[in-house]
Short mmCIF file of C-alpha atoms in Angstrom, two decimals:
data_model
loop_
_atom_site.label_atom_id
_atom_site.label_comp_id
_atom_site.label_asym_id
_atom_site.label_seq_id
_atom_site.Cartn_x
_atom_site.Cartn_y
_atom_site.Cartn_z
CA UNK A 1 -5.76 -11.02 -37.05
CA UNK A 2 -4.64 -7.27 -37.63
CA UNK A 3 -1.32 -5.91 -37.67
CA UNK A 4 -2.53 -4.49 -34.21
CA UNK A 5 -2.76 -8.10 -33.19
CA UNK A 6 0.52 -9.32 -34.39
CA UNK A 7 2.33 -6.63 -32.82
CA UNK A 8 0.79 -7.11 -29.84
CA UNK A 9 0.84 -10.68 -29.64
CA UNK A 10 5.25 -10.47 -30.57
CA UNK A 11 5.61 -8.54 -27.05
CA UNK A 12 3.21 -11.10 -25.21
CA UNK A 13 5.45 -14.10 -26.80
CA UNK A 14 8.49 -12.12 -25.48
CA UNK A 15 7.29 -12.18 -21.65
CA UNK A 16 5.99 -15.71 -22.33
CA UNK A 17 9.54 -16.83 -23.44
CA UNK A 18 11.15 -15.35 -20.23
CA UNK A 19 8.54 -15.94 -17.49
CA UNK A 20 7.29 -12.65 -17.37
CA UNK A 21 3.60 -13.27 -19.10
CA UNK A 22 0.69 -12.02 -16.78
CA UNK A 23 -2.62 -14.11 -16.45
CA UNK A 24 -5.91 -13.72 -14.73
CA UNK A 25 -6.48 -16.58 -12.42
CA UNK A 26 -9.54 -17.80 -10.48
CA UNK A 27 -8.89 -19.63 -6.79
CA UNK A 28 -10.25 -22.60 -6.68
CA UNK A 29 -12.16 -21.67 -3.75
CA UNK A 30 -13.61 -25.36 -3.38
CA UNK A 31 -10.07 -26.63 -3.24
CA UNK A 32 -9.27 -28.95 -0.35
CA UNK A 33 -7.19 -27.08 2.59
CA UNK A 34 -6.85 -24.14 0.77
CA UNK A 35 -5.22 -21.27 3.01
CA UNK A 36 -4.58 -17.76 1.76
CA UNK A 37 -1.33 -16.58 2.12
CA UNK A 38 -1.05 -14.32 -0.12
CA UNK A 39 -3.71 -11.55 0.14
CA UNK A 40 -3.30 -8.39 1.65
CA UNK A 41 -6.40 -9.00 3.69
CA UNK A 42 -3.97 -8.53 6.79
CA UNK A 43 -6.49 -8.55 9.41
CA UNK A 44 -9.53 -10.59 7.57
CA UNK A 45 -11.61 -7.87 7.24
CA UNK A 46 -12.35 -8.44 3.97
CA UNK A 47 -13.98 -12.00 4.56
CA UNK A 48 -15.10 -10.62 8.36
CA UNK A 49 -19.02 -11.70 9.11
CA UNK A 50 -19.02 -9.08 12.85
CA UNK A 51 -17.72 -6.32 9.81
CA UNK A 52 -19.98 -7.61 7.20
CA UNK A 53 -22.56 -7.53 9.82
CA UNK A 54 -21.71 -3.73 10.58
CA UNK A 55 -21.65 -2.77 7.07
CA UNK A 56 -25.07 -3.71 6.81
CA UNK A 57 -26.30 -2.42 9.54
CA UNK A 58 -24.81 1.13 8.76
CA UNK A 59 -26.44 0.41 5.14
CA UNK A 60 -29.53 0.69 6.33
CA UNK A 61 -29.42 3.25 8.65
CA UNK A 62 -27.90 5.67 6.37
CA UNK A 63 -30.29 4.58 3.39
CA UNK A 64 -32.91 7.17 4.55
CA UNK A 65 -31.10 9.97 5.86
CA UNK A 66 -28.96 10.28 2.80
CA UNK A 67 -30.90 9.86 -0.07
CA UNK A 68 -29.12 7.00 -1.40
CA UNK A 69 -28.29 6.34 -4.75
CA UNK A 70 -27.29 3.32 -6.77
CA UNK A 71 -24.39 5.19 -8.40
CA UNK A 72 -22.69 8.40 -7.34
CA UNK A 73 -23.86 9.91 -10.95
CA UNK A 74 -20.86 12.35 -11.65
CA UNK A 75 -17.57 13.43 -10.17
CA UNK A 76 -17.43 14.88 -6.99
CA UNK A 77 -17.23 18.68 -8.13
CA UNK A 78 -20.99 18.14 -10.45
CA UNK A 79 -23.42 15.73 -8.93
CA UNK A 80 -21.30 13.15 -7.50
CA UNK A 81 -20.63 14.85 -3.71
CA UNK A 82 -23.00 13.94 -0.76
CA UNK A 83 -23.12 15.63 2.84
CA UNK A 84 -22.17 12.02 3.91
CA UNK A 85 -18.88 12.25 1.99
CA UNK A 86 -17.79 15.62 3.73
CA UNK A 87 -19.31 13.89 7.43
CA UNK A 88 -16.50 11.06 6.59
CA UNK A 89 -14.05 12.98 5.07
CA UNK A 90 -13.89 15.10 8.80
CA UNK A 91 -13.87 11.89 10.72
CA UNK A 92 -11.64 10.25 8.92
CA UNK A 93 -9.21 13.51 9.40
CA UNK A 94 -9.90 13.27 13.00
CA UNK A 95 -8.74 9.26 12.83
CA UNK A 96 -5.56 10.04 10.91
CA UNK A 97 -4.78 13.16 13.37
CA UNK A 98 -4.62 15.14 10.20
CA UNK A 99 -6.09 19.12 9.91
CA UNK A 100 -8.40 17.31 6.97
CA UNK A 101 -8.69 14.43 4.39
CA UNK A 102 -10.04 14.09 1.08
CA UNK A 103 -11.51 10.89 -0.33
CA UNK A 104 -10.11 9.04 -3.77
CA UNK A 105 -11.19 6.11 -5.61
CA UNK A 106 -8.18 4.03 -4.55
CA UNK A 107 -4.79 4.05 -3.55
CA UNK A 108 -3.03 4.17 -7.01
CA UNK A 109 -5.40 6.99 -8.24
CA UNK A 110 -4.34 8.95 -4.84
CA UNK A 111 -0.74 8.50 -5.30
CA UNK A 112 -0.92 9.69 -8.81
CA UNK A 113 -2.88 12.58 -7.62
CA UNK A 114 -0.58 13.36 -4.88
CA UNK A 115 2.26 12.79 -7.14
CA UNK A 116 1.23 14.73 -10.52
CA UNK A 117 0.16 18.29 -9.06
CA UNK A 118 1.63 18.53 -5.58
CA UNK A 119 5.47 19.53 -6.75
CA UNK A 120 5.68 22.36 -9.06
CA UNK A 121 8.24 22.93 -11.70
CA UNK A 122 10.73 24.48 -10.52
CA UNK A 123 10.44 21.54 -7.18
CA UNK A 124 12.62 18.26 -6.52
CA UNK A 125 11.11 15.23 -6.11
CA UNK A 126 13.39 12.47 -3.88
CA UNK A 127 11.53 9.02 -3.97
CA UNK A 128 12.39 5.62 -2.17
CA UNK A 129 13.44 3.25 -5.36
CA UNK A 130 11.29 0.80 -4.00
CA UNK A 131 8.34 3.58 -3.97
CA UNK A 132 4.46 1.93 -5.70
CA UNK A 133 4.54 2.31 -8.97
CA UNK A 134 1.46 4.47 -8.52
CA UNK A 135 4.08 7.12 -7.34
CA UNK A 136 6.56 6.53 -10.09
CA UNK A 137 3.33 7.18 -12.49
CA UNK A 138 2.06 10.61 -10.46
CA UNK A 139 5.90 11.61 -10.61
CA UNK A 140 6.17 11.11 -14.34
CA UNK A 141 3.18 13.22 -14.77
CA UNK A 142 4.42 16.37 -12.82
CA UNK A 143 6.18 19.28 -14.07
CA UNK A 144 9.31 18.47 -11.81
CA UNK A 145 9.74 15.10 -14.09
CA UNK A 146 9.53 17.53 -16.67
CA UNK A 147 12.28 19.54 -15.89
CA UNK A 148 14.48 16.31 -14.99
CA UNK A 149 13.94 17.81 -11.35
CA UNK A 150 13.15 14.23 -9.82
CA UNK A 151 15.88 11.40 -8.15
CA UNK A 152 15.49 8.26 -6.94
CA UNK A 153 17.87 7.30 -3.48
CA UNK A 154 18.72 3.58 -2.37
CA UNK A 155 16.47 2.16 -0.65
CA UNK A 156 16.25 3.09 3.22
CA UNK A 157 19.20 4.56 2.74
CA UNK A 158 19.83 7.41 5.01
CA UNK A 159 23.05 8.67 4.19
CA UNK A 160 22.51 8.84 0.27
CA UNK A 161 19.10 10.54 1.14
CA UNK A 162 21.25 12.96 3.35
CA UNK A 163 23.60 13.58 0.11
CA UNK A 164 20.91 14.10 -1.87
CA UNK A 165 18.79 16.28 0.58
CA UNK A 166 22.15 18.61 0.87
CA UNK A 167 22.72 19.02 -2.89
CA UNK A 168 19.05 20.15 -3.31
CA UNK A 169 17.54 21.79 -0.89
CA UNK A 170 17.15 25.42 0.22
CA UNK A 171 17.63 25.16 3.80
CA UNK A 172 16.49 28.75 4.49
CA UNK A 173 12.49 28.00 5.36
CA UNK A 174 11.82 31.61 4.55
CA UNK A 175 10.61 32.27 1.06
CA UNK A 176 7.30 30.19 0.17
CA UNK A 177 9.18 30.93 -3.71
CA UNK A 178 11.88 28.92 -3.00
CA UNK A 179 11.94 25.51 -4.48
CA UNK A 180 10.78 22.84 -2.30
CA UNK A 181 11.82 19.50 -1.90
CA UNK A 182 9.91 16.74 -1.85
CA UNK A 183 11.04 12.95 0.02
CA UNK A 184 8.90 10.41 -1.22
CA UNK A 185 8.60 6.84 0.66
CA UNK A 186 6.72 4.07 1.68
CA UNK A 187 6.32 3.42 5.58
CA UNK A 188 6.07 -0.21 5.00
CA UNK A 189 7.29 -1.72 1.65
CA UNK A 190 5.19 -3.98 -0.09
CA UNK A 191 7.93 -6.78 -1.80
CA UNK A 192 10.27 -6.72 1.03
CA UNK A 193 8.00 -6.19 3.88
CA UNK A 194 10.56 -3.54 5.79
CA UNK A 195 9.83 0.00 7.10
CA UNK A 196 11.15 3.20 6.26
CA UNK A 197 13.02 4.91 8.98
CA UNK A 198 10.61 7.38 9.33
CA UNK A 199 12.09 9.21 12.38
CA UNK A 200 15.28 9.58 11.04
CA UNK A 201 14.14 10.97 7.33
CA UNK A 202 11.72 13.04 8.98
CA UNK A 203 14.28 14.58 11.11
CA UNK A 204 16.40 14.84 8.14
CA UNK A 205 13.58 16.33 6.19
CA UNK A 206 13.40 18.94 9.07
CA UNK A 207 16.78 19.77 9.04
CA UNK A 208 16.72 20.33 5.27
CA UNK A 209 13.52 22.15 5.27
CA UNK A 210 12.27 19.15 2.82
CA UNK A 211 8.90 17.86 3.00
CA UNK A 212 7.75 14.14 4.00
CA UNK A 213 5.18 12.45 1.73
CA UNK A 214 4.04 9.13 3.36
CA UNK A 215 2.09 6.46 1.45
CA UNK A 216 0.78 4.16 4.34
CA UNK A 217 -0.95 1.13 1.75
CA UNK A 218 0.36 -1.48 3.83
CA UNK A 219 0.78 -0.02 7.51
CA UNK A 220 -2.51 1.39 7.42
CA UNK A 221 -5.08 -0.88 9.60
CA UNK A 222 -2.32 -2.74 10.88
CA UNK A 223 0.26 -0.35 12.67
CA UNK A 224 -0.69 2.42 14.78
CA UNK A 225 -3.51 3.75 17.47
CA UNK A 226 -6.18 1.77 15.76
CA UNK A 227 -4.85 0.92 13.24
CA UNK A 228 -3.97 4.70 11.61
CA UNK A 229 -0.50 4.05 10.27
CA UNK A 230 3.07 3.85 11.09
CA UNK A 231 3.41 7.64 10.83
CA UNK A 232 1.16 8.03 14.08
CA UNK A 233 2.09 4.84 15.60
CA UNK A 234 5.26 6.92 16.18
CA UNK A 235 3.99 10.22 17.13
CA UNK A 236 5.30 11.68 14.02
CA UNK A 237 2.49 13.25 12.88
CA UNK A 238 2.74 15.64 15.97
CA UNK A 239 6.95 15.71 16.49
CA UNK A 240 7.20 16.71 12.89
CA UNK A 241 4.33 18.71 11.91
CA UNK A 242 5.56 20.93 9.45
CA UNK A 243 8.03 18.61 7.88
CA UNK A 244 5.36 15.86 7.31
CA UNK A 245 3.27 17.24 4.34
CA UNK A 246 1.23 14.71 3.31
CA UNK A 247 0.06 10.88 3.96
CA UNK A 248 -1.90 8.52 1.77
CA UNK A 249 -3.92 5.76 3.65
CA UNK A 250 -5.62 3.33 1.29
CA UNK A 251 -8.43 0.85 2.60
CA UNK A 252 -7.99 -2.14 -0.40
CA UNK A 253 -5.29 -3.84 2.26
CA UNK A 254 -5.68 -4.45 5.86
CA UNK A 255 -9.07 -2.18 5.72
CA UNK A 256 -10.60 -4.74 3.73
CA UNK A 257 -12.59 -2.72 1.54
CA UNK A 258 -11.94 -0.34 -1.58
CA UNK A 259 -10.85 3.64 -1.64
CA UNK A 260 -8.15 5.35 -0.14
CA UNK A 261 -7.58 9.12 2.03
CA UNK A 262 -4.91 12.05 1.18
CA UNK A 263 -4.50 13.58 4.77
CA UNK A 264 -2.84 16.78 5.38
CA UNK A 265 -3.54 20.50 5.49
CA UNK A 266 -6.77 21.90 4.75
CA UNK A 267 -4.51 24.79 1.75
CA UNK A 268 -3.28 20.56 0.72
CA UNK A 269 -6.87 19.44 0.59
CA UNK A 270 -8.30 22.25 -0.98
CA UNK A 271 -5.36 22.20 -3.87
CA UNK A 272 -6.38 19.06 -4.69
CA UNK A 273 -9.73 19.44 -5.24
CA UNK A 274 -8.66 22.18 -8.03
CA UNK A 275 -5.55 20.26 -9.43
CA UNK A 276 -5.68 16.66 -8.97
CA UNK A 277 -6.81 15.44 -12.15
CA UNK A 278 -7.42 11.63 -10.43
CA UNK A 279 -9.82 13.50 -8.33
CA UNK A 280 -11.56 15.76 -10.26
CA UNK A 281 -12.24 13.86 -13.74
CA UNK A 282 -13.69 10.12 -12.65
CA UNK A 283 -16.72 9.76 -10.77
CA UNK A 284 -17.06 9.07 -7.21
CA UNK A 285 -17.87 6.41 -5.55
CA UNK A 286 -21.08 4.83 -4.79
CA UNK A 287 -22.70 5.16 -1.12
CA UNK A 288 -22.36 1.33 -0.62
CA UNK A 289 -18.50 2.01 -0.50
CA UNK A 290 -18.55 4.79 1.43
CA UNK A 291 -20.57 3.27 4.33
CA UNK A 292 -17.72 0.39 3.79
CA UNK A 293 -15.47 2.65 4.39
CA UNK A 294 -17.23 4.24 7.64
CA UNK A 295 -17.72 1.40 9.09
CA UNK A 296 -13.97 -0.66 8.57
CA UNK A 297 -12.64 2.71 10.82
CA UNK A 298 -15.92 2.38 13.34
CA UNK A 299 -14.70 -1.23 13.50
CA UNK A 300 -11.39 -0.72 13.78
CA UNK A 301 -11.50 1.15 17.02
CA UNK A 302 -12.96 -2.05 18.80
CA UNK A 303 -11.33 -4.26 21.18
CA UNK A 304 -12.37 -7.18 18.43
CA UNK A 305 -9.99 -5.47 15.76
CA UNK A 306 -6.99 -4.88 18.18
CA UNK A 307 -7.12 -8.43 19.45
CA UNK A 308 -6.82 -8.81 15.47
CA UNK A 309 -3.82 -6.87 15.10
CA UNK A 310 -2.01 -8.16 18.40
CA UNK A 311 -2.84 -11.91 16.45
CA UNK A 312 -1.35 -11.27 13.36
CA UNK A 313 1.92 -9.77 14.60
CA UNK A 314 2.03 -12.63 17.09
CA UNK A 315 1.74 -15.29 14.34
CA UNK A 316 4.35 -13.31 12.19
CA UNK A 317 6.96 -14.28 15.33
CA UNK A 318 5.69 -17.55 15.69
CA UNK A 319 6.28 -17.94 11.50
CA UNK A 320 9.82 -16.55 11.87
CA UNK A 321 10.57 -18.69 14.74
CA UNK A 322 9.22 -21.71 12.92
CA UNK A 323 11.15 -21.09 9.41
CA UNK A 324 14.08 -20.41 10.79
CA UNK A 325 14.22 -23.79 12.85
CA UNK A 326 13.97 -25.89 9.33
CA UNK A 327 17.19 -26.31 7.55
CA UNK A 328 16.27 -26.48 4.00
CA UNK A 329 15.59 -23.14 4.05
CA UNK A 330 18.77 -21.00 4.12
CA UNK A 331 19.00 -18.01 6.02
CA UNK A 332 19.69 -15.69 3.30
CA UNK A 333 16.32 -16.83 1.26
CA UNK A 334 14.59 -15.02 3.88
CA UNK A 335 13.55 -11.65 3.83
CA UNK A 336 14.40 -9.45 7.03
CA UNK A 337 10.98 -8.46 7.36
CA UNK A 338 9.27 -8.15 11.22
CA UNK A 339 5.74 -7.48 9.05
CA UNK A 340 3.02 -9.57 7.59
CA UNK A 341 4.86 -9.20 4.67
CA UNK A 342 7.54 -12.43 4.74
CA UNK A 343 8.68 -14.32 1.82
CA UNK A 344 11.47 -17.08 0.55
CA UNK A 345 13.91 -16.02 -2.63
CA UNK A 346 14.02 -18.64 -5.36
CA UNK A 347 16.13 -16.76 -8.41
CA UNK A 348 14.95 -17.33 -11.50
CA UNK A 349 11.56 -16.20 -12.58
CA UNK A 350 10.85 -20.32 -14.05
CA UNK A 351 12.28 -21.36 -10.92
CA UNK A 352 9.84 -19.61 -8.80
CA UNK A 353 6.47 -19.98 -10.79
CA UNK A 354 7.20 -23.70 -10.63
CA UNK A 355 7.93 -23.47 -7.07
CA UNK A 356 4.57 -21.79 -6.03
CA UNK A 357 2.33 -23.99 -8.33
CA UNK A 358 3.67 -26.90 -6.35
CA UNK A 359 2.59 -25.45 -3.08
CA UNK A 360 -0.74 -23.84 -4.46
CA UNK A 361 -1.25 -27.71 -5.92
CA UNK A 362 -1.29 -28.42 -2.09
CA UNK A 363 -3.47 -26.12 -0.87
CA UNK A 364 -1.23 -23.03 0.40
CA UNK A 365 -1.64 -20.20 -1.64
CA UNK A 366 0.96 -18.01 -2.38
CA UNK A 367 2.23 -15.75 -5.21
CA UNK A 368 5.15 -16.03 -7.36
CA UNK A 369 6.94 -12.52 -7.55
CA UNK A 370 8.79 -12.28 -10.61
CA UNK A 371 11.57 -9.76 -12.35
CA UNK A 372 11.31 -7.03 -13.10
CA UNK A 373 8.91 -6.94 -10.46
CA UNK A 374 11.81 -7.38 -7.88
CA UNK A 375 15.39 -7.57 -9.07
CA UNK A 376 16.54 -10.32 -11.34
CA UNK A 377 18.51 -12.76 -9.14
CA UNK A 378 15.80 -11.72 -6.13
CA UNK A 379 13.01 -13.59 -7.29
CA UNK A 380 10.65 -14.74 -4.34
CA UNK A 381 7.26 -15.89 -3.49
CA UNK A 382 5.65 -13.38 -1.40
CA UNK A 383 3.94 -14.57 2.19
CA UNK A 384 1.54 -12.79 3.83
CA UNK A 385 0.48 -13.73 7.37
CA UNK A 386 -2.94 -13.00 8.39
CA UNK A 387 -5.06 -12.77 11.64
CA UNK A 388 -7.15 -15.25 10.49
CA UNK A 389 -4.27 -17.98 9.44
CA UNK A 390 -3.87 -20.36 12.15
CA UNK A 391 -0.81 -21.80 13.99
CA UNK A 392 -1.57 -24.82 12.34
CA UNK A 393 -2.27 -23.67 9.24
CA UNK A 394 1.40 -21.73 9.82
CA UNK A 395 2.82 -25.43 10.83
CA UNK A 396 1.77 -26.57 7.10
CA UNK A 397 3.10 -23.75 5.51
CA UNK A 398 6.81 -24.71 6.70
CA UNK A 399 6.71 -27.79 7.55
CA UNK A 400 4.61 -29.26 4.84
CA UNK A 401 5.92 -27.56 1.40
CA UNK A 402 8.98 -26.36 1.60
CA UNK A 403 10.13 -29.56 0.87
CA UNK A 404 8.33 -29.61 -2.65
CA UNK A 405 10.53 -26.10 -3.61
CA UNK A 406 13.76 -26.17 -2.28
CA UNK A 407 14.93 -28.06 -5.29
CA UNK A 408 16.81 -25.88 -8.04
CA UNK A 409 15.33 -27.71 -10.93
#
């Protein structure tokens, strides 16, 4: 073993010795009852045979028009663009409501994109605390960070984004030289499953003459006119055009598949292209993804996938009715979430691995959510409710293993 190794292996023996030590697992796929709860395969697109179906279908008609090839071969700006990629970059625009898109190889490596280029030195970045950490790393990378020009705000919290907004910004929406500021949130959070006020920062935004940059990971598929986000499910997009900037759909969640979209201004789209160093330095993805990723939004606009949407939000009701009816669960273990996104607080980081091996021992799968993750003190296992769960399959969920955690030991 090298001194490399030792060193290394000290700071893994640290998170072992306090819970925090990471692991790849493999489901037991074979396992008896098994029921994912814990994927963000919201709608079941991902394990969907009508999409699979589609995606095949599309595969083959597209083979011959388009030349395919196995790999993309380079980065978008050498070999590595296709007239297929700038057909589905303009649709996708056109599903988003958005002047144009541009594609990236996932959500995190949009973020950071987004994040690293987009404010300029002399800018202010405001971000949600609870923001990805994909947008913590793009903010760390721009010049703003550099010049200590970037502030977190409480989370959803209006009136310290309001403070904040008045101690930075301009105001005067004259002089494109004038520092802008930057509001950086989440429209649905991933660990506590609750939405941003979007209305109300995007009026505030407005008022400020700040600018609104959206990342949609977990709305996308699920919220909205056909599933296009939270931002349009409220009109936004059109009652606060100029204060909205920017919006970052990604399709690893509800969309089942892989990639993600930057939507915004065709000057936004085009600066990318030259500055986002996410974009420009990795190669693109291969034409089986991208016909993925043209068919999950063909699909989406059928009356199959909004029966699938209606389903999941129903059984999300019919889980919070359920819980809240069994009395070993305290209120206040609960999160406040109205999203697929639900889960039960067990402090302690032991507490709550322990707690979701027992019930992934049974058959319900769910994932143990661990400091410094989330708080300490706010440990949880995270829930995720899915179109393709059952009521009954809900039923176990509650009424079957709850009994096996609710014990502090």
């Amino acid at each position: 073993m090298t001194r490399v190794d030792e060193k290394l292996g000290r700071a893994l023996a640290r998170r072992r010795t306090v819970g925090t030590l990471r692991t790849l697992q493999v489901p037991d796929e074979g396992a008896p009852l098994a029921v994912d709860f814990y994927s963000n395969d919201y709608l079941g697109f991902a394990r969907s045979q009508p999409l699979k179906e589609l995606v095949k279908k599309r595969q083959d008609e597209l083979q011959g028009q388009h030349m395919a090839t196995l790999g993309a071969t380079g980065s978008r700006l050498i070999s590595g663009n296709s007239r297929l990629f700038m057909e589905t970059e303009k649709s996708l625009a056109t599903f988003y409501n958005s002047e144009a898109a541009l594609l990236f190889n996932s959500g995190y490596a949009a973020n950071v994109g987004v994040m690293s280029c987009v404010p300029q030195a002399e800018d202010v970045i405001l971000y949600d605390e609870l923001v990805h950490n994909s947008c913590h790393e793009g903010i760390r990378l721009s010049r703003a960070y550099a010049n200590d020009r970037s502030f977190s705000f409480r989370h959803n919290d209006l009136e310290d984004l309001e403070r904040k907004l008045q101690n930075y910004s301009s105001s005067n929406g004259v002089d494109a030289l004038q520092p802008c500021v930057y509001v950086v949130v989440e429209s649905l959070y991933s660990m506590d499953g609750d939405f941003a006020p979007l209305d109300a920062m995007a009026a505030l935004c407005e008022k400020t003459d700040a600018f609104l940059i959206v990342d949609e990971a977990h709305s996308t598929g699920v919220y909205g006119p056909q599933g296009s986000g939270a931002v349009r499910e409220l009109g936004l997009e059109k009652k606060y055009k100029n204060a909205i900037v920017c919006r970052v759909h990604t399709f690893g969640k509800a969309m089942g598949c892989h990639g993600a979209v930057v939507c915004g201004s065709q000057v936004l789209i085009d600066y990318l292209v030259n500055y986002a160093r996410s974009f420009i330095y990795t190669t693109a993805f291969p034409f089986d993804q991208l016909v993925s990723v043209i068919s999950v939004h063909q699909f989406c606009a059928t009356s199959a996938a909004e029966i699938l949407r209606s389903h999941v939000i129903e059984l999300v009701q019919y889980f919070k009715r359920k819980i809240s009816h069994t009395p070993s669960i305290p209120c206040k273990a609960l999160l406040a979430s109205d999203s697929p996104i639900q889960g039960v607080v067990f402090e302690g980081n032991h507490r709550v691995l322990r707690a979701s091996q027992q019930m992934n021992a049974m058959g319900i799968r769910v994932i143990p959510i661990r400091s410094p993750t989330v708080p300490k003190g706010a440990e949880r296992f995270r829930i995720v409710i899915h179109a393709d769960n059952t009521r009954d399959e809900v039923d176990r969920l509650v009424e079957r293993s709850w009994c096996h955690v609710r014990s502090p030991s």
